[in-house]
Coordinates of C-alpha atoms in Angstrom, one line a residue:
M930 CA -65.1 254.1 -92.2
K931 CA -62.7 255.7 -94.7
H932 CA -63.2 258.6 -97.1
T933 CA -61.3 258.0 -100.3
G934 CA -61.5 258.4 -104.0
R935 CA -63.6 261.6 -104.3
S936 CA -61.2 264.4 -103.4
G937 CA -60.8 265.5 -107.0
R938 CA -64.5 266.4 -107.2
I939 CA -64.5 268.7 -104.1
L940 CA -64.2 272.4 -104.6
R941 CA -60.9 273.7 -103.4
W942 CA -62.4 276.6 -101.4
M943 CA -64.8 274.4 -99.5
S944 CA -63.8 272.7 -96.3
V945 CA -65.1 269.2 -95.9
T946 CA -66.1 268.0 -92.3
L947 CA -64.9 264.4 -91.6
P948 CA -66.9 262.5 -88.9
E949 CA -65.3 260.6 -86.2
G950 CA -63.1 257.7 -87.5
T951 CA -63.1 259.1 -91.0
W952 CA -59.8 259.7 -92.8
Y953 CA -58.5 260.3 -96.3
G954 CA -56.1 257.5 -97.0
R955 CA -56.0 253.8 -96.0
E956 CA -56.6 252.8 -92.4
R957 CA -54.3 250.0 -91.2
A958 CA -55.5 249.5 -87.6
R959 CA -58.1 250.9 -85.1
R960 CA -58.6 250.7 -81.4
R961 CA -61.2 252.3 -79.1
V962 CA -60.3 253.0 -75.5
G963 CA -63.0 254.8 -73.4
G964 CA -63.5 258.2 -75.0
L965 CA -60.5 257.8 -77.3
L966 CA -60.5 256.4 -80.9
L967 CA -57.0 255.5 -82.0
S968 CA -56.0 254.6 -85.6
E969 CA -53.1 254.3 -87.9
T970 CA -53.4 255.6 -91.5
V971 CA -51.2 255.5 -94.6
Y972 CA -51.1 258.0 -97.5
P973 CA -49.3 257.4 -100.8
A974 CA -46.4 259.5 -101.9
G975 CA -47.5 262.8 -103.6
E976 CA -51.1 262.6 -102.4
A977 CA -52.8 266.0 -101.9
L978 CA -55.7 266.3 -99.5
P979 CA -58.3 269.1 -100.0
L980 CA -59.2 271.6 -97.4
H981 CA -60.9 269.7 -94.6
E982 CA -61.7 269.7 -90.9
H983 CA -62.5 267.0 -88.3
E984 CA -65.6 266.6 -86.2
R985 CA -63.4 265.6 -83.2
A986 CA -60.3 267.2 -81.8
Y987 CA -57.3 264.9 -82.4
F988 CA -53.6 264.4 -82.2
C989 CA -51.6 263.3 -85.3
L990 CA -48.2 261.8 -84.9
V991 CA -46.0 261.3 -88.0
V992 CA -44.6 257.8 -87.7
G993 CA -42.9 257.7 -91.1
G994 CA -42.6 259.9 -94.2
G995 CA -43.9 263.5 -93.9
F996 CA -46.2 266.1 -95.4
T997 CA -46.7 269.9 -95.9
E998 CA -49.7 271.3 -94.1
R999 CA -51.5 274.5 -95.0
V1000 CA -53.5 276.2 -92.2
G1001 CA -54.9 279.6 -93.3
R1002 CA -52.2 281.5 -95.1
S1003 CA -49.3 279.7 -93.4
T1004 CA -47.7 276.3 -94.2
R1005 CA -45.6 274.0 -92.0
E1006 CA -43.4 271.0 -92.7
C1007 CA -44.3 267.9 -90.6
G1008 CA -41.6 265.2 -90.7
P1009 CA -41.1 262.0 -88.7
A1010 CA -41.9 262.3 -85.0
T1011 CA -43.7 265.6 -85.5
M1012 CA -47.0 265.8 -83.6
V1013 CA -49.9 268.1 -84.5
F1014 CA -52.9 268.8 -82.3
H1015 CA -56.0 269.9 -84.2
P1016 CA -59.1 271.1 -82.3
A1017 CA -62.5 270.2 -83.7
G1018 CA -63.3 272.3 -86.8
A1019 CA -59.8 273.5 -87.5
S1020 CA -59.5 273.6 -91.3
H1021 CA -56.3 272.4 -93.0
A1022 CA -55.0 270.9 -96.3
D1023 CA -52.1 268.5 -96.7
R1024 CA -49.7 267.4 -99.4
F1025 CA -47.5 264.3 -98.8
G1026 CA -43.8 264.0 -99.7
D1027 CA -42.0 261.8 -102.1
R1028 CA -42.6 258.6 -100.1
A1029 CA -45.6 257.1 -98.4
C1030 CA -46.5 258.6 -95.0
R1031 CA -47.8 256.8 -92.0
C1032 CA -49.7 258.7 -89.3
F1033 CA -51.0 257.7 -85.8
N1034 CA -54.2 259.5 -84.8
V1035 CA -55.8 259.9 -81.4
E1036 CA -59.4 261.3 -81.5
L1037 CA -61.0 262.7 -78.4
N1038 CA -64.7 262.6 -77.9
G1039 CA -66.6 265.6 -76.6
S1040 CA -67.3 264.3 -73.0
W1041 CA -63.7 263.2 -72.5
L1042 CA -62.3 266.6 -73.6
E1043 CA -64.9 268.5 -71.6
R1044 CA -63.8 266.6 -68.5
M1045 CA -60.2 267.6 -69.1
S1046 CA -61.0 271.3 -69.7
E1047 CA -63.1 271.6 -66.6
D1048 CA -60.0 270.7 -64.5
A1049 CA -57.3 272.4 -66.4
G1050 CA -58.9 275.2 -68.5
P1051 CA -60.1 275.6 -72.1
I1052 CA -58.5 273.6 -74.9
P1053 CA -56.7 275.9 -77.5
D1054 CA -58.9 276.7 -80.5
A1055 CA -56.0 276.8 -82.9
S1056 CA -53.7 274.0 -84.1
T1057 CA -50.5 273.4 -82.2
V1058 CA -47.3 271.8 -83.6
F1059 CA -44.9 269.9 -81.4
R1060 CA -41.3 269.0 -82.5
R1061 CA -38.7 267.3 -80.3
R1062 CA -40.6 268.2 -77.1
R1063 CA -41.8 266.0 -74.3
A1064 CA -45.2 265.7 -76.0
N1065 CA -43.6 264.0 -79.0
W1066 CA -41.9 261.5 -76.7
V1067 CA -45.2 260.8 -75.0
A1068 CA -46.9 260.3 -78.3
L1069 CA -44.3 257.8 -79.5
H1070 CA -44.9 255.8 -76.3
L1071 CA -48.6 256.0 -76.9
H1072 CA -48.1 254.5 -80.3
E1073 CA -46.2 251.7 -78.8
E1074 CA -49.1 250.9 -76.4
F1075 CA -51.5 251.2 -79.4
V1076 CA -49.8 248.2 -81.0
A1077 CA -49.3 246.3 -77.7
E1078 CA -51.5 243.3 -76.9
D1079 CA -51.0 243.1 -73.1
P1080 CA -54.0 243.7 -70.8
A1081 CA -52.5 246.8 -69.3
A1082 CA -52.2 248.6 -72.6
D1083 CA -55.7 250.3 -72.4
L1084 CA -54.8 251.8 -69.0
A1085 CA -51.5 253.0 -70.3
I1086 CA -53.2 254.6 -73.3
E1087 CA -55.5 256.7 -71.2
G1088 CA -52.7 257.9 -68.9
L1089 CA -50.5 258.9 -71.9
A1090 CA -53.4 260.6 -73.6
L1091 CA -54.0 262.7 -70.4
A1092 CA -50.3 263.7 -70.5
L1093 CA -50.6 264.8 -74.2
V1094 CA -53.6 267.0 -73.3
A1095 CA -51.6 268.5 -70.4
D1096 CA -48.8 269.4 -72.9
V1097 CA -51.3 271.1 -75.2
L1098 CA -52.7 273.2 -72.3
R1099 CA -49.1 274.2 -71.4
A1100 CA -48.2 275.2 -74.9
P1101 CA -47.1 278.9 -74.9
E1102 CA -49.6 281.4 -76.4
G1103 CA -48.3 284.0 -78.8
P1104 CA -44.8 284.3 -80.2
R1105 CA -42.0 282.6 -78.3
E1106 CA -38.7 284.3 -77.4
R1107 CA -36.4 284.3 -80.4
A1108 CA -33.6 281.8 -80.1
P1109 CA -30.0 283.2 -80.3
S1110 CA -28.2 282.4 -83.5
W1111 CA -25.5 280.5 -81.6
L1112 CA -28.2 278.0 -80.3
D1113 CA -29.0 277.1 -84.0
R1114 CA -25.3 276.6 -84.5
A1115 CA -25.2 274.3 -81.4
L1116 CA -28.0 272.2 -83.0
E1117 CA -26.0 272.0 -86.2
V1118 CA -23.0 270.7 -84.4
L1119 CA -25.1 268.1 -82.5
H1120 CA -26.8 266.9 -85.8
A1121 CA -23.5 266.9 -87.7
A1122 CA -21.8 264.7 -85.1
F1123 CA -24.6 262.2 -85.0
P1124 CA -24.4 259.3 -84.1
A1125 CA -21.5 260.4 -81.9
D1126 CA -22.5 262.5 -78.9
P1127 CA -20.2 265.5 -78.4
G1128 CA -20.0 266.7 -74.8
L1129 CA -21.7 269.9 -73.6
A1130 CA -18.4 271.6 -73.0
E1131 CA -17.2 270.7 -76.5
I1132 CA -20.4 272.2 -78.1
A1133 CA -20.2 275.3 -75.9
E1134 CA -16.6 275.9 -77.0
E1135 CA -17.6 275.6 -80.6
V1136 CA -20.4 278.2 -80.4
G1137 CA -18.5 280.5 -78.0
V1138 CA -20.7 280.4 -74.8
H1139 CA -20.3 279.0 -71.3
P1140 CA -21.6 275.4 -70.9
V1141 CA -23.9 276.4 -68.1
H1142 CA -25.4 279.1 -70.2
L1143 CA -25.8 276.8 -73.2
A1144 CA -27.6 274.2 -71.0
R1145 CA -30.0 276.7 -69.5
V1146 CA -30.9 278.4 -72.8
F1147 CA -31.2 275.0 -74.7
R1148 CA -33.7 273.7 -72.1
R1149 CA -35.7 277.0 -72.2
H1150 CA -36.1 276.8 -75.9
H1151 CA -36.4 273.0 -76.5
G1152 CA -38.0 271.8 -73.2
C1153 CA -35.3 269.2 -72.5
S1154 CA -31.6 268.9 -71.9
M1155 CA -29.1 268.3 -74.8
G1156 CA -28.7 264.7 -73.6
E1157 CA -32.4 264.1 -73.8
Y1158 CA -32.5 265.8 -77.2
A1159 CA -29.7 263.5 -78.5
R1160 CA -31.7 260.4 -77.2
R1161 CA -34.8 261.6 -79.0
L1162 CA -32.8 262.2 -82.1
R1163 CA -31.7 258.5 -82.0
V1164 CA -35.3 257.4 -81.7
E1165 CA -36.4 259.5 -84.7
R1166 CA -33.5 258.2 -86.9
A1167 CA -34.3 254.7 -85.8
A1168 CA -38.0 255.2 -86.8
E1169 CA -37.0 256.6 -90.2
A1170 CA -34.7 253.6 -90.8
L1171 CA -37.5 251.1 -89.9
T1172 CA -40.0 252.8 -92.2
S1173 CA -37.6 252.9 -95.1

């Protein structure tokens, strides 16, 4: 079931609750696996969604395009390969960019989520954004299984969804340690050199730190090595190229 065409009549200060399987935009595909409902939705360029919340907790992976999301008084940019976890009842509003956006959504029913929280602790009650972390890599694999036709896909989907929940439970609470300015410079060097892969020593020399120190601090702030980051960057650029 889709919810379209009436957003202009909804008062801006009211938050609409969308039932399971209900989305603004056009649904391209849907698949149910156990307590998971997976879907892919498409939103036209420039579309603005009113303040709303979802009955079910869910993951949203940006497969192509992007949007600006407002949560409370803050806003965040969600580009390709960004993943957002929204707990049930978390209000947000979205405005899509200058080209169509494609999202992959994984909704979790109550019993499935309760089972997980019994073993690993309570699910966060605030939205969590993941960029270029292991969770994004898992979500991309989950999308691949979503479109797969082989008999083992359902089993793979449940396993990958468990891994996503684990990453949400591991997400740090409160403000993270501020990254040093030279680490931002290291990222700039890595992105500017793409698709070439400059060596760790070359980047360390450019930003003026020891290679071992660079590797350690990079992993602490980004959850992966610089080599893994470069591989994920290639996947993101390939995804952007395919959608355009």
